[in-house]
Amino acid sequence: MKKLLLSIAICSIAALSTQAQTKHDRVVKLIHLMQADEMINKSFEGISATVIQQAQSEAKDSMAKEKVKVMMETVMSAAKDMAKKLINEDMVTLYEKYFNAADIESYIRFYESPAGKKMVAVQPEMQKDLMNVMFSKYIPDFKAKIEAKAKEMKEGEKK
């Protein structure tokens, strides 16, 4: 009887392990179909120049501008690497946590469809456009508010 229970337990664990591995593999496929890595590459290519230019606008001379450029290129590269790791490791884990196997299969079918493929194709340009809107429309006001608050705090310290 003990051997039978042990055999059932081992088979159950093996079946669950196989099912979990299959779900993991399907999530990895989904992330691949979503072209998450490629979207990161295209997004960073699209926004890097704008971010660097925005940061350089604060520099006083050409030497400072070059230092800012090198620094921002380093920051953007590190951010890109971090984003890729986040997607390829942590996002997979989160998809496994929040979506069941049927959900994952539905998403795979969508991303294999013409509409899903179009979404993947246009998303980097949409993100680039959104970043450009953010930097041209919202960042100047955001920056002014921060500078005003910093000035206010500095003046408060003097009193």
PDB file of C-alpha atoms in Angstrom:
ATOM      1  CA  MET A   1       0.000   0.000   0.000  1.00  0.00           C
ATOM      2  CA  LYS A   2       2.846   2.361   0.867  1.00  0.00           C
ATOM      3  CA  LYS A   3       4.487   1.650  -2.501  1.00  0.00           C
ATOM      4  CA  LEU A   4       1.233   2.394  -4.297  1.00  0.00           C
ATOM      5  CA  LEU A   5       0.787   5.731  -2.471  1.00  0.00           C
ATOM      6  CA  LEU A   6       4.407   6.633  -3.108  1.00  0.00           C
ATOM      7  CA  SER A   7       4.017   5.773  -6.813  1.00  0.00           C
ATOM      8  CA  ILE A   8       0.854   7.893  -7.070  1.00  0.00           C
ATOM      9  CA  ALA A   9       2.561  10.805  -5.324  1.00  0.00           C
ATOM     10  CA  ILE A  10       5.578  10.602  -7.623  1.00  0.00           C
ATOM     11  CA  CYS A  11       3.382  10.409 -10.736  1.00  0.00           C
ATOM     12  CA  SER A  12       1.289  13.345  -9.524  1.00  0.00           C
ATOM     13  CA  ILE A  13       4.372  15.454  -8.893  1.00  0.00           C
ATOM     14  CA  ALA A  14       5.774  14.518 -12.294  1.00  0.00           C
ATOM     15  CA  ALA A  15       2.484  15.390 -14.015  1.00  0.00           C
ATOM     16  CA  LEU A  16       2.245  18.745 -12.238  1.00  0.00           C
ATOM     17  CA  SER A  17       5.863  19.496 -13.043  1.00  0.00           C
ATOM     18  CA  THR A  18       5.285  18.692 -16.718  1.00  0.00           C
ATOM     19  CA  GLN A  19       2.142  20.831 -16.794  1.00  0.00           C
ATOM     20  CA  ALA A  20       3.955  23.756 -15.140  1.00  0.00           C
ATOM     21  CA  GLN A  21       6.856  23.432 -17.556  1.00  0.00           C
ATOM     22  CA  THR A  22       4.435  23.388 -20.479  1.00  0.00           C
ATOM     23  CA  LYS A  23       2.712  26.526 -19.201  1.00  0.00           C
ATOM     24  CA  HIS A  24       6.115  28.167 -18.742  1.00  0.00           C
ATOM     25  CA  ASP A  25       7.075  27.240 -22.298  1.00  0.00           C
ATOM     26  CA  ARG A  26       3.773  28.630 -23.607  1.00  0.00           C
ATOM     27  CA  VAL A  27       4.327  31.900 -21.724  1.00  0.00           C
ATOM     28  CA  VAL A  28       7.819  32.147 -23.220  1.00  0.00           C
ATOM     29  CA  LYS A  29       6.269  31.588 -26.659  1.00  0.00           C
ATOM     30  CA  LEU A  30       3.696  34.299 -25.963  1.00  0.00           C
ATOM     31  CA  ILE A  31       6.380  36.779 -24.929  1.00  0.00           C
ATOM     32  CA  HIS A  32       8.263  35.882 -28.120  1.00  0.00           C
ATOM     33  CA  LEU A  33       5.119  36.385 -30.252  1.00  0.00           C
ATOM     34  CA  MET A  34       4.611  39.746 -28.568  1.00  0.00           C
ATOM     35  CA  GLN A  35       8.177  40.538 -29.717  1.00  0.00           C
ATOM     36  CA  ALA A  36       8.858  42.117 -26.365  1.00  0.00           C
ATOM     37  CA  ASP A  37      12.648  42.223 -26.874  1.00  0.00           C
ATOM     38  CA  GLU A  38      12.279  43.769 -30.307  1.00  0.00           C
ATOM     39  CA  MET A  39       9.806  46.321 -28.958  1.00  0.00           C
ATOM     40  CA  ILE A  40      12.320  47.297 -26.312  1.00  0.00           C
ATOM     41  CA  ASN A  41      15.029  47.714 -28.948  1.00  0.00           C
ATOM     42  CA  LYS A  42      12.819  49.829 -31.212  1.00  0.00           C
ATOM     43  CA  SER A  43      11.424  51.860 -28.328  1.00  0.00           C
ATOM     44  CA  PHE A  44      14.853  52.683 -26.972  1.00  0.00           C
ATOM     45  CA  GLU A  45      16.115  53.520 -30.467  1.00  0.00           C
ATOM     46  CA  GLY A  46      13.162  55.843 -30.887  1.00  0.00           C
ATOM     47  CA  ILE A  47      13.442  57.657 -27.583  1.00  0.00           C
ATOM     48  CA  SER A  48      17.191  57.651 -26.962  1.00  0.00           C
ATOM     49  CA  ALA A  49      17.924  60.597 -29.245  1.00  0.00           C
ATOM     50  CA  THR A  50      15.102  62.631 -27.706  1.00  0.00           C
ATOM     51  CA  VAL A  51      16.174  61.834 -24.135  1.00  0.00           C
ATOM     52  CA  ILE A  52      19.824  62.651 -24.890  1.00  0.00           C
ATOM     53  CA  GLN A  53      18.888  65.883 -26.654  1.00  0.00           C
ATOM     54  CA  GLN A  54      16.638  66.896 -23.768  1.00  0.00           C
ATOM     55  CA  ALA A  55      19.415  66.220 -21.245  1.00  0.00           C
ATOM     56  CA  GLN A  56      21.999  68.056 -23.361  1.00  0.00           C
ATOM     57  CA  SER A  57      19.812  71.145 -23.542  1.00  0.00           C
ATOM     58  CA  GLU A  58      20.759  71.818 -19.913  1.00  0.00           C
ATOM     59  CA  ALA A  59      24.526  71.688 -20.599  1.00  0.00           C
ATOM     60  CA  LYS A  60      26.389  74.980 -20.750  1.00  0.00           C
ATOM     61  CA  ASP A  61      29.144  74.197 -23.278  1.00  0.00           C
ATOM     62  CA  SER A  62      30.217  71.595 -25.835  1.00  0.00           C
ATOM     63  CA  MET A  63      32.381  69.698 -23.318  1.00  0.00           C
ATOM     64  CA  ALA A  64      29.473  69.450 -20.882  1.00  0.00           C
ATOM     65  CA  LYS A  65      27.155  68.414 -23.724  1.00  0.00           C
ATOM     66  CA  GLU A  66      29.530  65.577 -24.660  1.00  0.00           C
ATOM     67  CA  LYS A  67      29.735  64.400 -21.047  1.00  0.00           C
ATOM     68  CA  VAL A  68      25.948  64.474 -20.788  1.00  0.00           C
ATOM     69  CA  LYS A  69      25.671  62.530 -24.054  1.00  0.00           C
ATOM     70  CA  VAL A  70      28.067  59.803 -22.861  1.00  0.00           C
ATOM     71  CA  MET A  71      26.313  59.611 -19.500  1.00  0.00           C
ATOM     72  CA  MET A  72      22.855  59.420 -21.042  1.00  0.00           C
ATOM     73  CA  GLU A  73      23.955  56.758 -23.544  1.00  0.00           C
ATOM     74  CA  THR A  74      25.232  54.715 -20.607  1.00  0.00           C
ATOM     75  CA  VAL A  75      21.992  55.261 -18.685  1.00  0.00           C
ATOM     76  CA  MET A  76      19.845  54.340 -21.694  1.00  0.00           C
ATOM     77  CA  SER A  77      21.888  51.191 -22.331  1.00  0.00           C
ATOM     78  CA  ALA A  78      21.564  50.113 -18.688  1.00  0.00           C
ATOM     79  CA  ALA A  79      17.832  50.853 -18.735  1.00  0.00           C
ATOM     80  CA  LYS A  80      17.433  48.803 -21.922  1.00  0.00           C
ATOM     81  CA  ASP A  81      19.295  45.840 -20.382  1.00  0.00           C
ATOM     82  CA  MET A  82      17.179  46.082 -17.237  1.00  0.00           C
ATOM     83  CA  ALA A  83      13.957  46.198 -19.286  1.00  0.00           C
ATOM     84  CA  LYS A  84      14.966  43.107 -21.263  1.00  0.00           C
ATOM     85  CA  LYS A  85      15.733  41.178 -18.078  1.00  0.00           C
ATOM     86  CA  LEU A  86      12.448  42.323 -16.565  1.00  0.00           C
ATOM     87  CA  ILE A  87      10.506  41.064 -19.585  1.00  0.00           C
ATOM     88  CA  ASN A  88      12.355  37.804 -20.177  1.00  0.00           C
ATOM     89  CA  GLU A  89      12.415  36.746 -16.535  1.00  0.00           C
ATOM     90  CA  ASP A  90       9.983  38.587 -14.309  1.00  0.00           C
ATOM     91  CA  MET A  91       7.224  39.120 -16.876  1.00  0.00           C
ATOM     92  CA  VAL A  92       7.197  35.384 -17.623  1.00  0.00           C
ATOM     93  CA  THR A  93       6.813  34.658 -13.912  1.00  0.00           C
ATOM     94  CA  LEU A  94       3.989  37.187 -13.594  1.00  0.00           C
ATOM     95  CA  TYR A  95       2.141  35.819 -16.613  1.00  0.00           C
ATOM     96  CA  GLU A  96       2.368  32.367 -15.077  1.00  0.00           C
ATOM     97  CA  LYS A  97       1.016  33.758 -11.795  1.00  0.00           C
ATOM     98  CA  TYR A  98      -1.924  35.774 -13.148  1.00  0.00           C
ATOM     99  CA  PHE A  99      -3.030  33.853 -16.243  1.00  0.00           C
ATOM    100  CA  ASN A 100      -4.112  30.249 -16.550  1.00  0.00           C
ATOM    101  CA  ALA A 101      -3.177  27.993 -19.448  1.00  0.00           C
ATOM    102  CA  ALA A 102      -6.399  28.793 -21.340  1.00  0.00           C
ATOM    103  CA  ASP A 103      -5.694  32.532 -21.059  1.00  0.00           C
ATOM    104  CA  ILE A 104      -2.176  32.045 -22.384  1.00  0.00           C
ATOM    105  CA  GLU A 105      -3.493  30.013 -25.326  1.00  0.00           C
ATOM    106  CA  SER A 106      -6.025  32.771 -26.134  1.00  0.00           C
ATOM    107  CA  TYR A 107      -3.283  35.385 -26.128  1.00  0.00           C
ATOM    108  CA  ILE A 108      -1.089  33.192 -28.329  1.00  0.00           C
ATOM    109  CA  ARG A 109      -3.952  32.843 -30.833  1.00  0.00           C
ATOM    110  CA  PHE A 110      -4.428  36.631 -30.811  1.00  0.00           C
ATOM    111  CA  TYR A 111      -0.750  37.403 -31.382  1.00  0.00           C
ATOM    112  CA  GLU A 112      -0.658  34.849 -34.201  1.00  0.00           C
ATOM    113  CA  SER A 113      -3.664  36.564 -35.850  1.00  0.00           C
ATOM    114  CA  PRO A 114      -3.394  39.445 -38.363  1.00  0.00           C
ATOM    115  CA  ALA A 115      -4.673  41.928 -35.750  1.00  0.00           C
ATOM    116  CA  GLY A 116      -2.125  40.736 -33.193  1.00  0.00           C
ATOM    117  CA  LYS A 117       0.689  40.924 -35.727  1.00  0.00           C
ATOM    118  CA  LYS A 118      -0.371  44.467 -36.646  1.00  0.00           C
ATOM    119  CA  MET A 119      -0.418  45.469 -32.990  1.00  0.00           C
ATOM    120  CA  VAL A 120       3.138  44.195 -32.571  1.00  0.00           C
ATOM    121  CA  ALA A 121       4.243  45.937 -35.764  1.00  0.00           C
ATOM    122  CA  VAL A 122       2.892  49.397 -34.903  1.00  0.00           C
ATOM    123  CA  GLN A 123       3.485  49.436 -31.162  1.00  0.00           C
ATOM    124  CA  PRO A 124       7.106  50.729 -31.288  1.00  0.00           C
ATOM    125  CA  GLU A 125       6.075  53.679 -33.471  1.00  0.00           C
ATOM    126  CA  MET A 126       3.141  54.375 -31.164  1.00  0.00           C
ATOM    127  CA  GLN A 127       5.474  54.349 -28.156  1.00  0.00           C
ATOM    128  CA  LYS A 128       7.916  56.644 -29.944  1.00  0.00           C
ATOM    129  CA  ASP A 129       5.107  59.055 -30.796  1.00  0.00           C
ATOM    130  CA  LEU A 130       3.836  58.909 -27.229  1.00  0.00           C
ATOM    131  CA  MET A 131       7.307  59.686 -25.852  1.00  0.00           C
ATOM    132  CA  ASN A 132       7.644  62.607 -28.263  1.00  0.00           C
ATOM    133  CA  VAL A 133       4.275  63.948 -27.106  1.00  0.00           C
ATOM    134  CA  MET A 134       5.335  63.516 -23.500  1.00  0.00           C
ATOM    135  CA  PHE A 135       8.643  65.352 -24.008  1.00  0.00           C
ATOM    136  CA  SER A 136       7.153  68.184 -26.056  1.00  0.00           C
ATOM    137  CA  LYS A 137       3.804  68.618 -24.314  1.00  0.00           C
ATOM    138  CA  TYR A 138       4.188  67.552 -20.689  1.00  0.00           C
ATOM    139  CA  ILE A 139       7.860  67.522 -19.655  1.00  0.00           C
ATOM    140  CA  PRO A 140       8.408  71.314 -19.963  1.00  0.00           C
ATOM    141  CA  ASP A 141       5.542  72.014 -17.526  1.00  0.00           C
ATOM    142  CA  PHE A 142       6.621  69.139 -15.268  1.00  0.00           C
ATOM    143  CA  LYS A 143      10.188  70.466 -15.249  1.00  0.00           C
ATOM    144  CA  ALA A 144       8.992  74.017 -14.484  1.00  0.00           C
ATOM    145  CA  LYS A 145       6.946  72.759 -11.523  1.00  0.00           C
ATOM    146  CA  ILE A 146       9.910  70.850 -10.108  1.00  0.00           C
ATOM    147  CA  GLU A 147      12.223  73.828 -10.576  1.00  0.00           C
ATOM    148  CA  ALA A 148       9.694  76.145  -8.922  1.00  0.00           C
ATOM    149  CA  LYS A 149       9.342  73.787  -5.958  1.00  0.00           C
ATOM    150  CA  ALA A 150      13.114  73.459  -5.647  1.00  0.00           C
ATOM    151  CA  LYS A 151      13.479  77.247  -5.729  1.00  0.00           C
ATOM    152  CA  GLU A 152      10.725  77.604  -3.121  1.00  0.00           C
ATOM    153  CA  MET A 153      12.415  75.073  -0.853  1.00  0.00           C
ATOM    154  CA  LYS A 154      15.802  76.713  -1.303  1.00  0.00           C
ATOM    155  CA  GLU A 155      14.377  80.136  -0.431  1.00  0.00           C
ATOM    156  CA  GLY A 156      12.677  78.598   2.616  1.00  0.00           C
ATOM    157  CA  GLU A 157      16.048  77.306   3.823  1.00  0.00           C
ATOM    158  CA  LYS A 158      17.567  80.788   3.604  1.00  0.00           C
ATOM    159  CA  LYS A 159      14.984  82.258   6.012  1.00  0.00           C
TER     160      LYS A 159
END
